N, CA, C and O atoms as a MOPAC input file, in Angstrom:
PM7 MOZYME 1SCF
protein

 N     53.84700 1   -40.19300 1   -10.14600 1
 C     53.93600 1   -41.41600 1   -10.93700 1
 C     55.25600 1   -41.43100 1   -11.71000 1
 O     55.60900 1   -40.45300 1   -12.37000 1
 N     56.07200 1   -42.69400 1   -11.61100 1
 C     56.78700 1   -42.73700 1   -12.46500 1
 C     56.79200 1   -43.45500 1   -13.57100 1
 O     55.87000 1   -44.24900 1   -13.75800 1
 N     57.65900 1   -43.33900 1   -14.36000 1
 C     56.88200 1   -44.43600 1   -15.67200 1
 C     58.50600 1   -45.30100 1   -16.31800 1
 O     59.60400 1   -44.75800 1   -16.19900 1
 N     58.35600 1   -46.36300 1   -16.82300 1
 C     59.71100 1   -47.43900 1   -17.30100 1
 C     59.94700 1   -47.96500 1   -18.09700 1
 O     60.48500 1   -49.03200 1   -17.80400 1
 N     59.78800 1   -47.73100 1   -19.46600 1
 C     59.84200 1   -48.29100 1   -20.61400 1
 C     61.33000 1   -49.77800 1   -20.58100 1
 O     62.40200 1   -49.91400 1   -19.99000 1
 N     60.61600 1   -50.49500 1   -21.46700 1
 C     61.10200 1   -51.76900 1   -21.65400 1
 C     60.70400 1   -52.25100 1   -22.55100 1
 O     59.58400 1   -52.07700 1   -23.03200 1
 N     61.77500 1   -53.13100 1   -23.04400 1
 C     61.79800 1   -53.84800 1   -23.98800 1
 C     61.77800 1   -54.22000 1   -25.30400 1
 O     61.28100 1   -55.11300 1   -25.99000 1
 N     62.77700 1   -52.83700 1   -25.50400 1
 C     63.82600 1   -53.03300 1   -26.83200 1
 C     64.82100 1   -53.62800 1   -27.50900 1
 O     64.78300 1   -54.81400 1   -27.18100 1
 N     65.31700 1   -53.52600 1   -27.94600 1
 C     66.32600 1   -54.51700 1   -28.93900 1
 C     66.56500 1   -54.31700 1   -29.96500 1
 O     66.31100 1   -53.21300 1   -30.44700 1
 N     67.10800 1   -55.24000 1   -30.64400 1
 C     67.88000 1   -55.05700 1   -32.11900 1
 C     66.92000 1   -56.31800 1   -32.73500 1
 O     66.96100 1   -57.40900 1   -32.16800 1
 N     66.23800 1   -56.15600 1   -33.67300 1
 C     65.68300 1   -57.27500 1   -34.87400 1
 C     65.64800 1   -56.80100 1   -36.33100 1
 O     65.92900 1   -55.68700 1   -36.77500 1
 N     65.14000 1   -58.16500 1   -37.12500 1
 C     65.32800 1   -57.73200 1   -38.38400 1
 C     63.73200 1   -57.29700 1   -38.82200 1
 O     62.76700 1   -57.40500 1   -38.06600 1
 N     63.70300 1   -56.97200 1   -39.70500 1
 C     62.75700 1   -56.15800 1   -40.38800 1
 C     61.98900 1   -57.08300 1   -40.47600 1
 O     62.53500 1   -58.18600 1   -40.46800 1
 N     60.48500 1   -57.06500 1   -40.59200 1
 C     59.17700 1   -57.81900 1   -40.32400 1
 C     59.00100 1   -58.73600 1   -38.92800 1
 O     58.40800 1   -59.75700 1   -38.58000 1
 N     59.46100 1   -58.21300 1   -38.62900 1
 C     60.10700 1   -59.24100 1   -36.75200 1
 C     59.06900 1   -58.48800 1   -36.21200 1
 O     58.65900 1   -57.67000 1   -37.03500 1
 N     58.49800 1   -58.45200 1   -35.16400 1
 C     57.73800 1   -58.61300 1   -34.09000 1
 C     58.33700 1   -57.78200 1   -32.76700 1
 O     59.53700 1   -58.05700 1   -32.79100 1
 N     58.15100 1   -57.10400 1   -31.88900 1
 C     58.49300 1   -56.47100 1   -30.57400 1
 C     57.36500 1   -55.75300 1   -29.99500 1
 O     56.54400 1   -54.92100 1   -30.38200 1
 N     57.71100 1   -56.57500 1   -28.60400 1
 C     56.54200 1   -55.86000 1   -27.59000 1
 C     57.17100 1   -55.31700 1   -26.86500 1
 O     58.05200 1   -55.95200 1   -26.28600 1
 N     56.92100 1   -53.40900 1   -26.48900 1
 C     57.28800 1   -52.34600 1   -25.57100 1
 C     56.25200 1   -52.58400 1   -24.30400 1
 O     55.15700 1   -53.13500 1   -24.41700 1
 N     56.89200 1   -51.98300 1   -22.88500 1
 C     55.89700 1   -52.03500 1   -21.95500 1
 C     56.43300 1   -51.24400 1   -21.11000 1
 O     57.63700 1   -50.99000 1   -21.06500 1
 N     55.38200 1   -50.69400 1   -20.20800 1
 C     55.35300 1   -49.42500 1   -19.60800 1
 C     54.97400 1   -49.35400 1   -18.74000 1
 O     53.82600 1   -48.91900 1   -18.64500 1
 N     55.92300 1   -49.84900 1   -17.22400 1
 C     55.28900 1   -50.15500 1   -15.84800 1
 C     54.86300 1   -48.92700 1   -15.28500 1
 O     55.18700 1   -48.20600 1   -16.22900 1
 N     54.40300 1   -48.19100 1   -14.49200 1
 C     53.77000 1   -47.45800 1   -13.43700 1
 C     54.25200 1   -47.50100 1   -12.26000 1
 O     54.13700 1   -48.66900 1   -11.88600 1
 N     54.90500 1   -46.65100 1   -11.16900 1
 C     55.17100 1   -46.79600 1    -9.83500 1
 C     54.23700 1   -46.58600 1    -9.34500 1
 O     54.26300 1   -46.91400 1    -8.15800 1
 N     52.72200 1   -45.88600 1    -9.88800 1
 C     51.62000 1   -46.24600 1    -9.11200 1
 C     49.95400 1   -46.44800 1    -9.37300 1
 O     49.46800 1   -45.32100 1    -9.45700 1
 N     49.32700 1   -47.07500 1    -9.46700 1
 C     48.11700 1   -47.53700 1    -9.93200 1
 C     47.50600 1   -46.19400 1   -10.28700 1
 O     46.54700 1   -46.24600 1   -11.05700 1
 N     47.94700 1   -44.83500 1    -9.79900 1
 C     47.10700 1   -44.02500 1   -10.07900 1
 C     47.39200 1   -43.38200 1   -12.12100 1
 O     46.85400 1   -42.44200 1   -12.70600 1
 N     48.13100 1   -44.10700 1   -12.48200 1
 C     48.24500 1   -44.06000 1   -13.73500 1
 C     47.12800 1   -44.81700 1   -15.08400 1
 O     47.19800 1   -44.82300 1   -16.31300 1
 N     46.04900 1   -45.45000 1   -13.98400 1
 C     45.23300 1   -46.01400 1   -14.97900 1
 C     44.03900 1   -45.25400 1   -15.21200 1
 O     43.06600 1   -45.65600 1   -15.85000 1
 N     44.21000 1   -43.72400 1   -14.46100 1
 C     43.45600 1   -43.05000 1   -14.47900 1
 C     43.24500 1   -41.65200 1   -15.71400 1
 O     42.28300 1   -40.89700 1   -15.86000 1
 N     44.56100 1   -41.71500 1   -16.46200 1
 C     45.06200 1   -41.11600 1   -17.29600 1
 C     45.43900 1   -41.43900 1   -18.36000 1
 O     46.13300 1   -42.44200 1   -18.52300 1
 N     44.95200 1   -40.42400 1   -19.60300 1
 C     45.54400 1   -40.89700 1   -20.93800 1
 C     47.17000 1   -41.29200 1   -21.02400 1
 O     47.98300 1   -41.18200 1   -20.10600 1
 N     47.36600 1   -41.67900 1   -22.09600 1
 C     49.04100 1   -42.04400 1   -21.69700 1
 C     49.66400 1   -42.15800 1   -23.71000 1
 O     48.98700 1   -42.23700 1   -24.73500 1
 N     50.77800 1   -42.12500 1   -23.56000 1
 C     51.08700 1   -41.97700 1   -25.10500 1
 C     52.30300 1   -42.90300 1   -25.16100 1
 O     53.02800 1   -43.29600 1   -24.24700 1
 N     52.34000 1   -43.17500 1   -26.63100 1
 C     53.96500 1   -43.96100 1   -27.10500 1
 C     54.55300 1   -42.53700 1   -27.98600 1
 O     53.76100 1   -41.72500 1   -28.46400 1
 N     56.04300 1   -42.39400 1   -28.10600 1
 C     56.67500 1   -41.48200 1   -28.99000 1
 C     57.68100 1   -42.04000 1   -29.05100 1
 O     58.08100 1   -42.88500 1   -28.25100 1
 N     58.36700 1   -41.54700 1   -30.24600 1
 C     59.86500 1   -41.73800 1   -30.95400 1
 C     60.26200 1   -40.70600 1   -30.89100 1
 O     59.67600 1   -39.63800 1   -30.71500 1
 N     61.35900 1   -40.95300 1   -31.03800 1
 C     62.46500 1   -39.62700 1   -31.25700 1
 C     64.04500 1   -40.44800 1   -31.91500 1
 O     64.63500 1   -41.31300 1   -31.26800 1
 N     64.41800 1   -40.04800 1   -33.01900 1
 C     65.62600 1   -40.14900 1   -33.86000 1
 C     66.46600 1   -38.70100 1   -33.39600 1
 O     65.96300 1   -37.59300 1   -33.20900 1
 N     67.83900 1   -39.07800 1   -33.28300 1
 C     68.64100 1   -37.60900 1   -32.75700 1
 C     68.54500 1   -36.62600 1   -34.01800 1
 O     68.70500 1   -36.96600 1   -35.19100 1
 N     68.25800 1   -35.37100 1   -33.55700 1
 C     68.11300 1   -34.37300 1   -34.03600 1
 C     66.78100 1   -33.95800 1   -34.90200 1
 O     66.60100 1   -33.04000 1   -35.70100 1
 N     65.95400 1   -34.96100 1   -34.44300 1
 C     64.00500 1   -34.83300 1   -34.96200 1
 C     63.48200 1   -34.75200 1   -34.09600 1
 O     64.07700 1   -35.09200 1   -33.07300 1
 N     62.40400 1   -34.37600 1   -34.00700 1
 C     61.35000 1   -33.90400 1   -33.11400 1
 C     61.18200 1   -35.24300 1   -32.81200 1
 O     61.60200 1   -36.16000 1   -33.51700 1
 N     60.44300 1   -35.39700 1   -31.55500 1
 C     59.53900 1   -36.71200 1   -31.13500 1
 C     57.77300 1   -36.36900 1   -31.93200 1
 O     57.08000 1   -35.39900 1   -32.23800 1
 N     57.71400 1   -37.84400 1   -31.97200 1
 C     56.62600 1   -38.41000 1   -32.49100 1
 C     55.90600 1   -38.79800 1   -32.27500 1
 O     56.31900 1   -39.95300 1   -32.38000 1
 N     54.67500 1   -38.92300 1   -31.91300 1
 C     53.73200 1   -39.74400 1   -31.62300 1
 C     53.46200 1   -40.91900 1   -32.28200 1
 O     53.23400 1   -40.99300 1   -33.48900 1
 N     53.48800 1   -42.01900 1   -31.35900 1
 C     53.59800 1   -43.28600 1   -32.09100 1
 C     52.05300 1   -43.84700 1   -32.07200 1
 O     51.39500 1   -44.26000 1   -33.02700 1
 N     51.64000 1   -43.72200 1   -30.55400 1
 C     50.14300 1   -44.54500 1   -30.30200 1
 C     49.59800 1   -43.58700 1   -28.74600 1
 O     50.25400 1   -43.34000 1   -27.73400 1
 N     48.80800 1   -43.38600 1   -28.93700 1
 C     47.89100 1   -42.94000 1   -27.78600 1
 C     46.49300 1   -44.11500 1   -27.14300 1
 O     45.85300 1   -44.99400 1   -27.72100 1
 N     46.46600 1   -43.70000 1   -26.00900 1
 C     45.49500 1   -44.37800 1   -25.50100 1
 C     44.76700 1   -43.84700 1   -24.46400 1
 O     45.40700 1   -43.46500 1   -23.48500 1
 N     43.15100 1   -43.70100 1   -24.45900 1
 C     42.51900 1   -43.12500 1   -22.79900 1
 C     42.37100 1   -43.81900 1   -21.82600 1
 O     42.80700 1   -44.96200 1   -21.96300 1
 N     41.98000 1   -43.61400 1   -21.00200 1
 C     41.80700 1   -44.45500 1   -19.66600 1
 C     41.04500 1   -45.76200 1   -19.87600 1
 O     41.21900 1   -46.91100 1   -19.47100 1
 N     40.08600 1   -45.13600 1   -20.70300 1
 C     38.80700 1   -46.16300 1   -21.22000 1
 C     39.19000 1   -47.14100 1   -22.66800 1
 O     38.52000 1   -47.90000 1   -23.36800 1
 N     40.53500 1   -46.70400 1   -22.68500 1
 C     40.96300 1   -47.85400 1   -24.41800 1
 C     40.74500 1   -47.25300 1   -25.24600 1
 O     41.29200 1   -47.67000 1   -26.26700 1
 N     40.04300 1   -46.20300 1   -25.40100 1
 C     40.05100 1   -45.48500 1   -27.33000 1
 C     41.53600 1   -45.73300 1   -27.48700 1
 O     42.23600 1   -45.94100 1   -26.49600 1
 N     42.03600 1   -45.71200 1   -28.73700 1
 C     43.15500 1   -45.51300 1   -29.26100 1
 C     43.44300 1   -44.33900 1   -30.70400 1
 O     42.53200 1   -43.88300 1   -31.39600 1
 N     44.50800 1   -44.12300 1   -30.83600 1
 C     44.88900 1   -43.51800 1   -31.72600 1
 C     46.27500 1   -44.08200 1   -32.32900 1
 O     47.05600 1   -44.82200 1   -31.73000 1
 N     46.44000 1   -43.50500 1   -33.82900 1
 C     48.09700 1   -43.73500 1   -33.89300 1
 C     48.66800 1   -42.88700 1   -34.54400 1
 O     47.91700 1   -41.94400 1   -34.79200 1
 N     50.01500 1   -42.74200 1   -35.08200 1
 C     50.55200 1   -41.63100 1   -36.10300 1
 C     50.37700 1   -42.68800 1   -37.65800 1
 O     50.25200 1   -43.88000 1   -37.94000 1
 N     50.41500 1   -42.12600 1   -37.95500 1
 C     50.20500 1   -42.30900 1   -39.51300 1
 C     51.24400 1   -44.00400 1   -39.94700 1
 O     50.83400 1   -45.14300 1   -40.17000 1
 N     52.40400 1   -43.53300 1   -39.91700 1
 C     53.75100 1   -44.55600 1   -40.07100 1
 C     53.55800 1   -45.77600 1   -39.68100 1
 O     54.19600 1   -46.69600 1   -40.19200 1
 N     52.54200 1   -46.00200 1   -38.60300 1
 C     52.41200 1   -47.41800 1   -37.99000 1
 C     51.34100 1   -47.66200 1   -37.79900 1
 O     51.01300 1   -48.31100 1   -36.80700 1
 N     50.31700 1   -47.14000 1   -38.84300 1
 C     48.75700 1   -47.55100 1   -38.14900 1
 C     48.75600 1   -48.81600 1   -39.04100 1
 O     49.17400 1   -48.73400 1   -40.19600 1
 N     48.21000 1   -50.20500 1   -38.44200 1
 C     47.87400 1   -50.90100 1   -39.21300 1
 C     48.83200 1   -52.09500 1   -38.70200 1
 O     48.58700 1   -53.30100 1   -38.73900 1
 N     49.74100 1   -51.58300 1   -38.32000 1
 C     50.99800 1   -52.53600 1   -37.77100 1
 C     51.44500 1   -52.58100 1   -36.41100 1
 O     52.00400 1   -53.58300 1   -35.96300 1
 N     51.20100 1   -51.40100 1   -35.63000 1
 C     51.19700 1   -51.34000 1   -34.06500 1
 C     49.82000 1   -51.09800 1   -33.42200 1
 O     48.86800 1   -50.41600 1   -33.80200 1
 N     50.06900 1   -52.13600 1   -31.94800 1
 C     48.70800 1   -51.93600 1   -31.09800 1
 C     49.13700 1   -51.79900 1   -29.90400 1
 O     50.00800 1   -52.51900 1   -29.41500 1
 N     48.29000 1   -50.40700 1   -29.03200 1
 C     49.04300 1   -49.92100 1   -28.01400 1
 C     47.33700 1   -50.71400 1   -26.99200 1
 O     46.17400 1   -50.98200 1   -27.29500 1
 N     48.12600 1   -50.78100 1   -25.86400 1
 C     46.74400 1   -51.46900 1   -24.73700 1
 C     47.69800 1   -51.03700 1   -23.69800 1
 O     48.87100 1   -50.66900 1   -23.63200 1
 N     46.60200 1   -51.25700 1   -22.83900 1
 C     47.19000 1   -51.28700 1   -21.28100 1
 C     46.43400 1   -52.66600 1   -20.34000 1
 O     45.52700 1   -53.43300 1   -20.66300 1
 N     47.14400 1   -52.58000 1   -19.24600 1
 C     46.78600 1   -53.53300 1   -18.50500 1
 C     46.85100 1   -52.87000 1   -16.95600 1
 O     47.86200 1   -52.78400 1   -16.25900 1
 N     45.20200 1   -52.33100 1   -16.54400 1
 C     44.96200 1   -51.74600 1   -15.33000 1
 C     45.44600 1   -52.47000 1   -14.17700 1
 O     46.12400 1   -51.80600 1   -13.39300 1
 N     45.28000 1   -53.48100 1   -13.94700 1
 C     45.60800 1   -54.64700 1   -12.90500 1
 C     47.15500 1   -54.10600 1   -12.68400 1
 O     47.37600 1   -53.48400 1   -11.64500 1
 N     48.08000 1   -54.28900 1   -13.49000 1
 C     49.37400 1   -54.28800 1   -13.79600 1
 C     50.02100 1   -52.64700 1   -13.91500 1
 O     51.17800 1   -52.27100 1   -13.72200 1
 N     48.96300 1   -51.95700 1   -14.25500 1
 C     49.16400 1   -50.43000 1   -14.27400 1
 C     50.49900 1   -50.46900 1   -15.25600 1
 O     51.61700 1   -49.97900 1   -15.10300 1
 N     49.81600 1   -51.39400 1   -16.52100 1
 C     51.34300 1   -51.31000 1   -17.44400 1
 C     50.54000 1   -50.97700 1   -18.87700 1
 O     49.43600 1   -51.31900 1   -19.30200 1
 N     51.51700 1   -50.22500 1   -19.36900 1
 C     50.95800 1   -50.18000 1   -20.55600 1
 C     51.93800 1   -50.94600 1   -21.87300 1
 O     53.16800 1   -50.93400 1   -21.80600 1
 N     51.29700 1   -51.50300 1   -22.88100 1
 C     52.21400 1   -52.04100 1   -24.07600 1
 C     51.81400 1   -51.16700 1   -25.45600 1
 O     50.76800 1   -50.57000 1   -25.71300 1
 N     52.97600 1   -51.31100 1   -26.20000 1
 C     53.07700 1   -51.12700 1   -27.51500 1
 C     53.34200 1   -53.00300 1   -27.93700 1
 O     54.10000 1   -53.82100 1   -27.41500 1
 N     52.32200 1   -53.15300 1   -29.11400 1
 C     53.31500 1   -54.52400 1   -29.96400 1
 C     53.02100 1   -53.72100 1   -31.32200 1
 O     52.14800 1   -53.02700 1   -31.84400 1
 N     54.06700 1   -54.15600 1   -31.52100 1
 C     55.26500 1   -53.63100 1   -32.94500 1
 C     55.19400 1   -54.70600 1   -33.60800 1
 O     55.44000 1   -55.73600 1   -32.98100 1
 N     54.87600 1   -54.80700 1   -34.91400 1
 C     54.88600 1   -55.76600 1   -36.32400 1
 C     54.88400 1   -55.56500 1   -37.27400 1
 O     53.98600 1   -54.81700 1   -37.66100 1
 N     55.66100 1   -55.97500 1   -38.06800 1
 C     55.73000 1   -55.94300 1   -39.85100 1
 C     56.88900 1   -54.75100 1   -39.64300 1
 O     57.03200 1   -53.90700 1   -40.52700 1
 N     57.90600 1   -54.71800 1   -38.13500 1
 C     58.69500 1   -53.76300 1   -38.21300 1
 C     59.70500 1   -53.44100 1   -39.22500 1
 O     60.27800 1   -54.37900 1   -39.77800 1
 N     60.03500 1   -52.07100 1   -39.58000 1
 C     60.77600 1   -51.69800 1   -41.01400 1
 C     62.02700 1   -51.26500 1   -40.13200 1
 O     62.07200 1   -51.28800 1   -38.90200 1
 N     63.19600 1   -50.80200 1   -41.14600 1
 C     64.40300 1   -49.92500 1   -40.44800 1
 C     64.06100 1   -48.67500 1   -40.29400 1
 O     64.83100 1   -47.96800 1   -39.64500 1
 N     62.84400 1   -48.09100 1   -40.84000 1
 C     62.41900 1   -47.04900 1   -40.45300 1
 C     61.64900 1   -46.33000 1   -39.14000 1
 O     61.44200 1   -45.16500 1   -38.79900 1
 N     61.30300 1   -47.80400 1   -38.53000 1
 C     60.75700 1   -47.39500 1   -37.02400 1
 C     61.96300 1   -47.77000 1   -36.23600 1
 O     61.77700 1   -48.11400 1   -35.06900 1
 N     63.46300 1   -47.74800 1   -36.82800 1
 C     64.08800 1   -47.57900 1   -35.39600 1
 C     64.72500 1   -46.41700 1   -34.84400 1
 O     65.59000 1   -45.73200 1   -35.38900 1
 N     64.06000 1   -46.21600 1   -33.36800 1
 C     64.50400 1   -44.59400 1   -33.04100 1
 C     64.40900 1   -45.02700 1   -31.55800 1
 O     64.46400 1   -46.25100 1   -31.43500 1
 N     64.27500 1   -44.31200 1   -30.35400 1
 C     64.23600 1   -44.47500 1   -29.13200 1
 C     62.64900 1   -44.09700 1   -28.74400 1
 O     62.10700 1   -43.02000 1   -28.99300 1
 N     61.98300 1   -45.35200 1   -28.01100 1
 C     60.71000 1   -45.06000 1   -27.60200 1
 C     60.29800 1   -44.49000 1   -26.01900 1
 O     60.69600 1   -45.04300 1   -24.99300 1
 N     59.84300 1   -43.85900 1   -26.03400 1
 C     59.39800 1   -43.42900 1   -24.68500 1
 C     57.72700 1   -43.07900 1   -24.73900 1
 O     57.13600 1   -42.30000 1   -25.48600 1
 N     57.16400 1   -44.01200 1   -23.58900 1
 C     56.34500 1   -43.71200 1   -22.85100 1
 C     56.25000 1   -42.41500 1   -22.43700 1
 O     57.18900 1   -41.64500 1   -22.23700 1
 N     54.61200 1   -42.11300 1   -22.26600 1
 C     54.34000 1   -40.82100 1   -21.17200 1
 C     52.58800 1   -40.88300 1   -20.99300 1
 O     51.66000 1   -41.46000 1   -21.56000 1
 N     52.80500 1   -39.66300 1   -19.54300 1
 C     51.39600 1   -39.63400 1   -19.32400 1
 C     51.03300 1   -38.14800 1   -19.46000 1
 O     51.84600 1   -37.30600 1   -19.07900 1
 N     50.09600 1   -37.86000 1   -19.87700 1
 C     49.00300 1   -36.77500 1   -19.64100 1
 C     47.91900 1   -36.75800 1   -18.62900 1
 O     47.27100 1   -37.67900 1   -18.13300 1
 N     47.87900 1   -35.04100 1   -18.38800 1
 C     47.03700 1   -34.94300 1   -17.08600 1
 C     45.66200 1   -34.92600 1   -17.60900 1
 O     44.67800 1   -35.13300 1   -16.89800 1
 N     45.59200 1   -34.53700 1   -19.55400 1
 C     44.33900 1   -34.14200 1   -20.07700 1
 C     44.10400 1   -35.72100 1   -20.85900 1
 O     44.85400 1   -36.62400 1   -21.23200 1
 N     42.53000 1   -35.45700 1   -20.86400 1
 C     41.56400 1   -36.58700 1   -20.98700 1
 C     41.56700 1   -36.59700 1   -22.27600 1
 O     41.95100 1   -35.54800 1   -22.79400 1
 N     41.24000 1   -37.50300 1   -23.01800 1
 C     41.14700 1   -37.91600 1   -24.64900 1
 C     42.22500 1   -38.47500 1   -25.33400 1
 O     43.14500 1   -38.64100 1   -24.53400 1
 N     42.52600 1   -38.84500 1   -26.47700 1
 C     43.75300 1   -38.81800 1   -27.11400 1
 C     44.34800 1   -37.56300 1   -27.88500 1
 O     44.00000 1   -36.95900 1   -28.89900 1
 N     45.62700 1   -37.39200 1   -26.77300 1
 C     46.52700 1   -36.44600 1   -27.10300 1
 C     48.02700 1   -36.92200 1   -27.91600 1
 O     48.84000 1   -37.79400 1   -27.60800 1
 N     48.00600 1   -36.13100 1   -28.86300 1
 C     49.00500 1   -36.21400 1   -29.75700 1
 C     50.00200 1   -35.78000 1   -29.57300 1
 O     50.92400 1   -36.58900 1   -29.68000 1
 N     50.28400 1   -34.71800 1   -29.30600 1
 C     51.16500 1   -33.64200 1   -28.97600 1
 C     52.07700 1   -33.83000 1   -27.87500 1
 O     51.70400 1   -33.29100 1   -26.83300 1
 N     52.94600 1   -34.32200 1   -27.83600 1
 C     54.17600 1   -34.34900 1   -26.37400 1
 C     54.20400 1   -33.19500 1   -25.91800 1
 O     55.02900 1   -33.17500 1   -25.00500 1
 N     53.61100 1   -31.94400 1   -26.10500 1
 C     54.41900 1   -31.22400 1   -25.22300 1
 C     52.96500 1   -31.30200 1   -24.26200 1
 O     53.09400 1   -30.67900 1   -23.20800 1
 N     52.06600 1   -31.73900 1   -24.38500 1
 C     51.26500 1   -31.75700 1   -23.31400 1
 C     51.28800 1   -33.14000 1   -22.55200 1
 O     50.25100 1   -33.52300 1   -22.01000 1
 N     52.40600 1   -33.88000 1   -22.49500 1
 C     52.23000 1   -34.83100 1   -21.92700 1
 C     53.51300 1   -34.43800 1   -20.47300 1
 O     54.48800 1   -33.69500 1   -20.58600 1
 N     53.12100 1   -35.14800 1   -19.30200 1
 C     53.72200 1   -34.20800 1   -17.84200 1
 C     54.50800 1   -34.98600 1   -17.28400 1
 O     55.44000 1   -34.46300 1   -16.67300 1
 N     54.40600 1   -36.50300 1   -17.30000 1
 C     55.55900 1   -37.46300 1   -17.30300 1
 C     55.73000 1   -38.19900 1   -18.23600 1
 O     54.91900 1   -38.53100 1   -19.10000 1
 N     57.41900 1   -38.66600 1   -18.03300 1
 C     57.95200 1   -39.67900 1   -19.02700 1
 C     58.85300 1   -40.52100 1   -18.54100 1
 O     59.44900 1   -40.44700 1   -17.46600 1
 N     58.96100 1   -41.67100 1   -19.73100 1
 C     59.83300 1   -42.95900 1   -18.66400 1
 C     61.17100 1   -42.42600 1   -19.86900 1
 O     61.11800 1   -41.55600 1   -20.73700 1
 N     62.35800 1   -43.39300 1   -19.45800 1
 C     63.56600 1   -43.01200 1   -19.89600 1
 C     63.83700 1   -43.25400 1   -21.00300 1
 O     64.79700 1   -42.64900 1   -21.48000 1
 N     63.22500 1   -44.06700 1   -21.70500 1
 C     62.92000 1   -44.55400 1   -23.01400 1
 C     63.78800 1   -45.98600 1   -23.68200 1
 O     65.00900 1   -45.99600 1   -23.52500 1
 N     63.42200 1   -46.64000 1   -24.08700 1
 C     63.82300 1   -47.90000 1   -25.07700 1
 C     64.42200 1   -47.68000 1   -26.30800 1
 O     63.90800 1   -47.07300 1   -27.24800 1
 N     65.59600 1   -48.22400 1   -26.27900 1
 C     65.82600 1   -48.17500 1   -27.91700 1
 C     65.26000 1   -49.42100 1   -28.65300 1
 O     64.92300 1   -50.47300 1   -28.10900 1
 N     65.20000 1   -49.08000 1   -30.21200 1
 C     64.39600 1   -50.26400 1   -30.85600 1
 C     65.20500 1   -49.70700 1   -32.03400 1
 O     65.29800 1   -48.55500 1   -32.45700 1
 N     65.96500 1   -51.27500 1   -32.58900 1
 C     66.77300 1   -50.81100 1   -34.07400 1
 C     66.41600 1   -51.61200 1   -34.49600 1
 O     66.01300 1   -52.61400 1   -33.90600 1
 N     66.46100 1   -51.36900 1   -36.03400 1
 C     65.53300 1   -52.48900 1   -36.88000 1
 C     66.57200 1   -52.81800 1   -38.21400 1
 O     66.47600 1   -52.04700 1   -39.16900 1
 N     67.35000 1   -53.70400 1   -38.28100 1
 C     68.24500 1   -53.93500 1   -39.60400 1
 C     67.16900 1   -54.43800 1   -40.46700 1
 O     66.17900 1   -55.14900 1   -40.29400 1
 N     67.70000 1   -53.83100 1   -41.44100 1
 C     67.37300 1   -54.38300 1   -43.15600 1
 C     68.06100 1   -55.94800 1   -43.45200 1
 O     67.93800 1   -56.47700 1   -44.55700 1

């Protein structure tokens, strides 16, 4: 499976952005899958998790303001981003995990797409 993040940009703060996360193959709706950040020289982050079945999770920084879904048909997954600050801008990348539930942790996740940038002016 490969994975393709899209649809970043430059906006201003409380602006609105939807990320999305095509699949090269349907067999990705079979697997948990995650959103992360990464700013140069910080660890990546967990932004939003999701299982096969829709539970969700999020990191702390954006609960309340981001909603991660997928769309099986489409074997795509989205982030929408709102009430965005200059503090969520970093580079997003998609990924999948081979393990079941919501996983937090990137280093257990086994693919990744190339990632989106998302900058957010004040």
């Amino acid at each position: 499976v490969q994975l393709q993040a899209s649809g970043g940009g430059l906006v201003q703060a409380g602006d609105s952005l939807r990320l999305s996360c095509a699949a090269s193959q349907p067999t990705m709706n079979s697997y948990s899958m995650g959103w992360f950040r990464q700013l140069p020289g910080k660890e990546r982050e967990l932004v939003a998790a999701i299982t096969s079945d829709g539970l969700t999770d999020y990191g702390n920084p954006v609960k309340g303001r981001f909603i991660v879904s997928r769309d099986k048909p489409r074997s795509t997954m989205y982030l929408q981003m709102n009430s965005l600050k200059p503090e969520d801008t970093a580079i997003y990348y998609c990924a999948k995990t081979r393990f079941g539930g919501l996983i937090r942790s990137p280093a257990l996740y086994d693919t990744w797409g190339q990632g989106t940038l998302v900058t957010v002016s004040s």
